[in-house]
C-alpha positions as YAML, in Angstrom:
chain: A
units: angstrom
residues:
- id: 1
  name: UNK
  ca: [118.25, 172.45, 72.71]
- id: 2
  name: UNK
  ca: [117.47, 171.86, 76.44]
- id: 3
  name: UNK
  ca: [116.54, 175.73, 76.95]
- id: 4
  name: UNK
  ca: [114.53, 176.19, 73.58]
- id: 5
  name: UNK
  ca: [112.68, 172.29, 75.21]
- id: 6
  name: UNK
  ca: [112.69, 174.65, 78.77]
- id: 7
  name: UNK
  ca: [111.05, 177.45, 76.65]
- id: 8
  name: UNK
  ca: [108.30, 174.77, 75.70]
- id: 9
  name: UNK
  ca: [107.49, 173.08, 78.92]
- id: 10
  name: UNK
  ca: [107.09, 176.45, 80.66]
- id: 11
  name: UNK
  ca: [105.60, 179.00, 77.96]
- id: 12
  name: UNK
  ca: [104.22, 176.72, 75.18]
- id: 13
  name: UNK
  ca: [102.40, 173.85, 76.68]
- id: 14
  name: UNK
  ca: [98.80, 173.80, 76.52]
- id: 15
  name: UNK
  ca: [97.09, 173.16, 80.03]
- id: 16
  name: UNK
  ca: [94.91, 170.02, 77.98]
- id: 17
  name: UNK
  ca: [98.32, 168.48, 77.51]
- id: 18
  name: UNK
  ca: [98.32, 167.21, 81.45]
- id: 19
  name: UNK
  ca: [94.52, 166.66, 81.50]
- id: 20
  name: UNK
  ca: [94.90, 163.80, 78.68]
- id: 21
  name: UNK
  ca: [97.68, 162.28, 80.68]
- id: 22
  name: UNK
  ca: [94.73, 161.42, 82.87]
- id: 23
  name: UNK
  ca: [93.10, 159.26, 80.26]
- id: 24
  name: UNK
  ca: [95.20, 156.28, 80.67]
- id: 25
  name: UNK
  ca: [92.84, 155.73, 83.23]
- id: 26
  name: UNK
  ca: [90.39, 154.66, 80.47]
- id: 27
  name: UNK
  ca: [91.96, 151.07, 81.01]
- id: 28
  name: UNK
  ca: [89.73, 150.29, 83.93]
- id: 29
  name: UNK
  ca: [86.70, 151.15, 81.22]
- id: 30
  name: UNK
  ca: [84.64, 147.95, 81.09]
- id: 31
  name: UNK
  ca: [84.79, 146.87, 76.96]
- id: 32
  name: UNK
  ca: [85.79, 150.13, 75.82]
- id: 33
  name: UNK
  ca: [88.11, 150.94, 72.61]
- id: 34
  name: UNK
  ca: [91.40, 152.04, 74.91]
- id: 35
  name: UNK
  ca: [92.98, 152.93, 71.61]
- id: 36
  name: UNK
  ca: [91.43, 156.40, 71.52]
- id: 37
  name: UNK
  ca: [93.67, 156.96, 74.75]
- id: 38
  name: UNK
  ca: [96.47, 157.65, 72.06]
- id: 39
  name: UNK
  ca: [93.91, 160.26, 70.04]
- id: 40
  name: UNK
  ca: [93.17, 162.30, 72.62]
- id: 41
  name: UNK
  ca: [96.92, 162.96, 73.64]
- id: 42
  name: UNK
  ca: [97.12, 163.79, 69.92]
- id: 43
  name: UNK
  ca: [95.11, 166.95, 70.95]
- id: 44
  name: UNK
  ca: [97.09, 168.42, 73.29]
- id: 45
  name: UNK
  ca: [99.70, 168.75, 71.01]
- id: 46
  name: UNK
  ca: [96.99, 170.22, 68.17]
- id: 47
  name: UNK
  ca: [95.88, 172.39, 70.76]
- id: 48
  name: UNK
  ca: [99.68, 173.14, 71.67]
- id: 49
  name: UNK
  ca: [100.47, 174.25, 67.92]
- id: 50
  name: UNK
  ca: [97.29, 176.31, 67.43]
- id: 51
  name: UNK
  ca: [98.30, 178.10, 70.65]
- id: 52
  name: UNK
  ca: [101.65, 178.88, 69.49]
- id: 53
  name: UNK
  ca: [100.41, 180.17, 66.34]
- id: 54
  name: UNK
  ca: [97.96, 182.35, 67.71]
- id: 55
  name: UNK
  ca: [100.56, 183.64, 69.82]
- id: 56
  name: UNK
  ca: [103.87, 184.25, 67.13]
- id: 57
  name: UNK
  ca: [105.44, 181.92, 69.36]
- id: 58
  name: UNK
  ca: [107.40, 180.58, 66.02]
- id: 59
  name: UNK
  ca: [108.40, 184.19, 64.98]
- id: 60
  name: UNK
  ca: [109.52, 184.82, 68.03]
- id: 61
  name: UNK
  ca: [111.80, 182.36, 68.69]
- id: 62
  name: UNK
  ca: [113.45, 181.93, 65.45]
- id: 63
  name: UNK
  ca: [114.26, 185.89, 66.36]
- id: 64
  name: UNK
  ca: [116.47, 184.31, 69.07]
- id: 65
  name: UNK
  ca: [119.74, 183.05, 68.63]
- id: 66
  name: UNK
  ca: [118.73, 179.71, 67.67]
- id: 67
  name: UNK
  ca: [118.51, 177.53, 64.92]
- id: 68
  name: UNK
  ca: [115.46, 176.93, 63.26]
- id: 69
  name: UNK
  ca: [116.05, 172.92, 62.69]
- id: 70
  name: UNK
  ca: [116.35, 173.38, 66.82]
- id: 71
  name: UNK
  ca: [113.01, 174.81, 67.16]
- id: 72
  name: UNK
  ca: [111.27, 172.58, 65.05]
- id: 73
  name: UNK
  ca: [113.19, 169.73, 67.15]
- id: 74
  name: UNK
  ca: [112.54, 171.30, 70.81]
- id: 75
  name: UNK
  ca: [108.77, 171.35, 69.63]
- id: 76
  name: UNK
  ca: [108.67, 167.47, 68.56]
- id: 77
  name: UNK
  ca: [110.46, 166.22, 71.40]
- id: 78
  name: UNK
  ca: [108.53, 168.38, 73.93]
- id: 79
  name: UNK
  ca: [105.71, 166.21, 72.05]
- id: 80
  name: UNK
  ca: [107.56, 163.17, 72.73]
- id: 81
  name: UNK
  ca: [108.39, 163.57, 76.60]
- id: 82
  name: UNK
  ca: [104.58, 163.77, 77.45]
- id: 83
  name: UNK
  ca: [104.05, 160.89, 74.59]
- id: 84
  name: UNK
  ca: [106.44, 158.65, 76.78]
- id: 85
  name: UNK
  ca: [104.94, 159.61, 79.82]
- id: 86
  name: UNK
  ca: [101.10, 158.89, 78.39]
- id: 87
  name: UNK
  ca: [103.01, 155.36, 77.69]
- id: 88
  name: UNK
  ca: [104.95, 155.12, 81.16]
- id: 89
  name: UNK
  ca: [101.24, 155.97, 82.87]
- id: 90
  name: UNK
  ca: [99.20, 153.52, 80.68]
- id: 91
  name: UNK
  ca: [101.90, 150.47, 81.51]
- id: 92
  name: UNK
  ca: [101.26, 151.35, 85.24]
- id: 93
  name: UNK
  ca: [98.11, 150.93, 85.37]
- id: 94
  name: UNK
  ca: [97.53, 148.11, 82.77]
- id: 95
  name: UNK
  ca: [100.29, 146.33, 85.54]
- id: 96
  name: UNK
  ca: [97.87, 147.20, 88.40]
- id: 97
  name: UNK
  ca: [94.59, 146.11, 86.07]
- id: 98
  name: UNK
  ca: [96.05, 142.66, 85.91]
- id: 99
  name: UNK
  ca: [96.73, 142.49, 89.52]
- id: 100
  name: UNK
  ca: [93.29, 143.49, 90.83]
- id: 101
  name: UNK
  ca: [90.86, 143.76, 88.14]
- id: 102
  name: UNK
  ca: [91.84, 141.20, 85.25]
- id: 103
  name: UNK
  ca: [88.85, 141.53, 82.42]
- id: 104
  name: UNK
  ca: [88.95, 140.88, 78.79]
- id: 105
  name: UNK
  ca: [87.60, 143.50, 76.70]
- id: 106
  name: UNK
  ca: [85.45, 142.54, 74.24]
- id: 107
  name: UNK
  ca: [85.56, 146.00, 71.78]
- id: 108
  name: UNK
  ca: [89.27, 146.76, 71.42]
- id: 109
  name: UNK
  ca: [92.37, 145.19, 72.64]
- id: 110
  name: UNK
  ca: [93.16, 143.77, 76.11]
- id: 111
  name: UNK
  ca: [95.35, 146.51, 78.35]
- id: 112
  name: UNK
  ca: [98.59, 144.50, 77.42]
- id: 113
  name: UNK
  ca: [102.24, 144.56, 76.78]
- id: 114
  name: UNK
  ca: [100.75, 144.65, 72.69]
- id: 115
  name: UNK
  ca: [98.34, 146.86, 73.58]
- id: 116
  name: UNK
  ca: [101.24, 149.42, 74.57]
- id: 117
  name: UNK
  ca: [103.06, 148.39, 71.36]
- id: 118
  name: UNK
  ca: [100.70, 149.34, 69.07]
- id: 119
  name: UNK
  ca: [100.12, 152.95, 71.18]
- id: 120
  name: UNK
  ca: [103.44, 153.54, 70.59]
- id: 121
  name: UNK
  ca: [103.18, 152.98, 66.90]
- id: 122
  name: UNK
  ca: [99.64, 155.15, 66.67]
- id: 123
  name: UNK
  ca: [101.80, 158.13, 68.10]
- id: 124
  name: UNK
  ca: [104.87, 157.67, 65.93]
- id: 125
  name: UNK
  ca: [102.54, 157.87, 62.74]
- id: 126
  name: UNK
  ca: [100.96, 160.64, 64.38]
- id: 127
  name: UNK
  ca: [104.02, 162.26, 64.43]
- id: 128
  name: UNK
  ca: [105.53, 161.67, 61.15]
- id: 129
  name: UNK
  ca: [102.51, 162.83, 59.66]
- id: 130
  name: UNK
  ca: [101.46, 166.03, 61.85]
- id: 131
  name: UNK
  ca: [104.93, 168.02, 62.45]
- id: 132
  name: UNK
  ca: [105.83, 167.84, 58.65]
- id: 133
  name: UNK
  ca: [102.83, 168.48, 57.35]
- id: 134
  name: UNK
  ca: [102.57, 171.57, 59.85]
- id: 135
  name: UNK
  ca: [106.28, 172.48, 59.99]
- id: 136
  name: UNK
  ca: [106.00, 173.07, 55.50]
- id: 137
  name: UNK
  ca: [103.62, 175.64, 56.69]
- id: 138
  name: UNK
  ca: [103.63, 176.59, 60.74]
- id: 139
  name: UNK
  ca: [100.19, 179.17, 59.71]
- id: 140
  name: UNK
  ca: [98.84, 175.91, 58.43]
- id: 141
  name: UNK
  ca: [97.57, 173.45, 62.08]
- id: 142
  name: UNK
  ca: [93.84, 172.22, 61.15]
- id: 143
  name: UNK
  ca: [94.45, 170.77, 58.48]
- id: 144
  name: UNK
  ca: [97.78, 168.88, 59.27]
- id: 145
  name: UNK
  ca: [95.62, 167.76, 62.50]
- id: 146
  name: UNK
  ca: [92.81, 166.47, 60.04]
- id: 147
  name: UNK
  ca: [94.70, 164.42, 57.73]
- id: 148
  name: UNK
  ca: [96.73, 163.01, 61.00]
- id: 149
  name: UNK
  ca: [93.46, 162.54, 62.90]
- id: 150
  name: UNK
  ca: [91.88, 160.50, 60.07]
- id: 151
  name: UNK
  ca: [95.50, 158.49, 59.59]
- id: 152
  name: UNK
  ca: [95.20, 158.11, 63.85]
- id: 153
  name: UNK
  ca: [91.57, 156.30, 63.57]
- id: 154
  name: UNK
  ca: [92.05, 154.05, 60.53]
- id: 155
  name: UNK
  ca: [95.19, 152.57, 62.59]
- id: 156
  name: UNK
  ca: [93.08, 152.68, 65.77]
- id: 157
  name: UNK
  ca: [90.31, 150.99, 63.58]
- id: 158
  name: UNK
  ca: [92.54, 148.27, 61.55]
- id: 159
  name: UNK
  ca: [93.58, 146.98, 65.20]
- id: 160
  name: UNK
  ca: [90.54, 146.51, 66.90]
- id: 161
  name: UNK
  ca: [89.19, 144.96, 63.26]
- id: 162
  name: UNK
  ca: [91.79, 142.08, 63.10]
- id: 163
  name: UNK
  ca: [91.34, 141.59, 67.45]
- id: 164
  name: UNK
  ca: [88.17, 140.37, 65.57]
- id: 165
  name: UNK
  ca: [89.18, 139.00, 62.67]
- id: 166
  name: UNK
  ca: [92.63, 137.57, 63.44]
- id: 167
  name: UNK
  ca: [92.22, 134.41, 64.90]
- id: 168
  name: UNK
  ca: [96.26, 134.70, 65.82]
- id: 169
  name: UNK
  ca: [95.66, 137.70, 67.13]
- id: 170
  name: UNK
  ca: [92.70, 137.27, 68.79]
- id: 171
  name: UNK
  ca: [93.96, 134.04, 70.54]
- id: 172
  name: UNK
  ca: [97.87, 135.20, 71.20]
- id: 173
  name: UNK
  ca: [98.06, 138.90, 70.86]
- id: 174
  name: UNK
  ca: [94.48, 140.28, 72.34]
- id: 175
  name: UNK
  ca: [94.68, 138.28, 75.59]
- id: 176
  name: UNK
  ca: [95.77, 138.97, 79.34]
- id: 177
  name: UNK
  ca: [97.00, 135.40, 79.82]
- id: 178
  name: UNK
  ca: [100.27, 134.11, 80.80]
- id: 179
  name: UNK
  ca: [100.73, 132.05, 78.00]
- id: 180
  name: UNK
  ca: [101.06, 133.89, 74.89]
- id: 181
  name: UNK
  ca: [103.29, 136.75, 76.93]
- id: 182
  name: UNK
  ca: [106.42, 136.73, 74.87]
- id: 183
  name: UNK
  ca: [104.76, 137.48, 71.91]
- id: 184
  name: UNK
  ca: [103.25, 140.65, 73.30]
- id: 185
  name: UNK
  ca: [106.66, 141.67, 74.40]
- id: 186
  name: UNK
  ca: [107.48, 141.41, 71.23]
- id: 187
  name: UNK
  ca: [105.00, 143.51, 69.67]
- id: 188
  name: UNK
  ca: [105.64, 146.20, 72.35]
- id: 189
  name: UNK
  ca: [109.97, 145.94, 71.53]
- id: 190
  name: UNK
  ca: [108.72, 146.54, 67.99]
- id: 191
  name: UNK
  ca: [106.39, 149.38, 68.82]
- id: 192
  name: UNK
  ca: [108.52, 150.66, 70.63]
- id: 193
  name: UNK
  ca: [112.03, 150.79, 67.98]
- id: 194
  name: UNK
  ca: [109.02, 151.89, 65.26]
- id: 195
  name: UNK
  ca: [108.58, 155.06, 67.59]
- id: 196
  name: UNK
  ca: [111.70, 155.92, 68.18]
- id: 197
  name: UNK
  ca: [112.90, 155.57, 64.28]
- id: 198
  name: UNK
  ca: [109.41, 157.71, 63.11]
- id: 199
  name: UNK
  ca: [109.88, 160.27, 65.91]
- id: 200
  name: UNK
  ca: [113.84, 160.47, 65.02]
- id: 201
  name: UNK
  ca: [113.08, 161.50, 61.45]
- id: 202
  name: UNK
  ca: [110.16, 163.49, 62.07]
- id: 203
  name: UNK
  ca: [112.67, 165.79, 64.08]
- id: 204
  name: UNK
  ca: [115.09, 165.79, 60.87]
- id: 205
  name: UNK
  ca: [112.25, 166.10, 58.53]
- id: 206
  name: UNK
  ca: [110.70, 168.35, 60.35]
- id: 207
  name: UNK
  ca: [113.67, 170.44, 60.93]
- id: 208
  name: UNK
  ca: [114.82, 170.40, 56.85]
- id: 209
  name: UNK
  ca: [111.12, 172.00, 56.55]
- id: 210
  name: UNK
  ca: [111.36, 174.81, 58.58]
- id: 211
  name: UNK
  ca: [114.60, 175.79, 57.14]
- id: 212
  name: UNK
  ca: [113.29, 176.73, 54.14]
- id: 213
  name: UNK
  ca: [109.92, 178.54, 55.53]
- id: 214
  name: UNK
  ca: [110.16, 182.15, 55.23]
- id: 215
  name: UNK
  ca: [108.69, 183.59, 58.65]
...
C-alpha cells in the first residue's frame, strides 16, 4: 500500500494539487465565502483522475502485482493526505487570523474551530460521492465530478444559509469570540470523526467497485 501511495505522490499527482493548498490563504479575504476553499481542492483531485485516465495509469497498475481494492485505496488516501494537509494549513492560519487580524465575516462563516469542522465534512461527502461514482466506471471522471461538485455547493450553500438564518448558529457557532469556543470544538471533533468514517468506507466501497470492473 505505501509503494502503490509512493507511485501516486510521485507519478500521479497533478501539479494543481499543491497550487490549491495555497488557497487556505483565502481566510485573510475580507467577507468572502471561505467555504469554496474546500471546492477548489476538490479539483485537484478531478484534475488528478482525468490525468490518470488519459494516461492508462489504472491499466497499468492493476498489470502490477497488486490488488485492485489496493489501488483504488492508494488513490483515495493519496486524496486524503493533501485533504488533511488543506485542513492542517487552513487551522494555521485561521490561529494566526485571530491573533493579528480578528474580523467577522459577514458572507460565510467566521475562520473558526466550526469553520474547520464543517470543511472536513464538505470533503468527506466529496469523497463518498466522487471515488464510487468514478471507481464503478474509472473511463467515467466528468460526470462523477459534476454530481459531486453540485453535492459540494449545496453543503457549502446550506452553511452559509443557516450563518444567516440560525440565530444559534449565528450567535454561538459563526463567531470568533471566546465565549461560545467549546461548542465549535465540538463541531470540529464531529467533523472531524464524520471524515474519517466517510473517507474509511469510501476506500472499502471504492475498493468492492473496482473489483468487479473489467479493465
Amino acid at each position: 500500500m505505501l509503494k502503490l501511495i509512493k507511485k501516486e505522490l510521485s507519478l500521479c499527482l497533478h501539479p494543481t494539487t499543491f497550487i490549491y493548498l495555497l488557497f487556505a490563504a483565502f481566510v485573510f479575504i475580507p467577507n468572502y465565502p471561505y467555504e469554496v476553499m474546500f471546492f477548489f481542492s476538490t479539483l485537484g483531485t478531478f484534475m488528478t483522475c482525468l490525468s490518470a485516465r488519459e494516461n492508462k495509469d489504472l491499466f497499468f497498475t492493476c498489470t502490477l502485482p497488486v490488488s485492485k481494492s489496493d489501488v483504488a485505496k492508494a488513490k483515495v488516501l493519496t486524496t486524503a493526505i493533501f485533504q488533511i494537509i488543506l485542513i492542517g494549513l487552513t487551522g494555521v492560519l485561521v490561529i494566526i487570523k485571530k491573533m493579528f487580524l480578528p474580523a467577522e465575516n459577514v458572507v460565510g462563516m467566521d475562520a473558526n474551530a466550526a469553520f474547520i469542522g464543517m470543511g472536513l465534512i464538505i470533503l468527506g461527502v466529496f469523497n463518498i460521492t466522487f471515488f464510487t461514482m468514478h471507481f464503478s466506471n474509472p473511463d467515467k471522471v466528468g460526470v462523477p465530478f459534476l454530481l459531486s461538485a453540485i453535492i459540494t455547493f449545496v453543503l457549502i450553500t446550506v452553511g452559509i444559509v443557516l450563518c444567516h438564518v440560525s440565530p444559534y448558529i449565528r450567535d454561538c457557532i459563526d463567531t470568533i469570540d471566546s465565549e461560545h469556543l467549546l461548542i465549535r470544538l465540538i463541531v470540529l471533533i464531529v467533523g472531524a470523526v464524520i471524515y474519517v468514517i466517510l473517507t474509511a468506507l469510501t476506500c472499502l466501497i471504492s475498493a468492492h467497485r473496482l473489483q468487479k470492473v473489467d479493465l
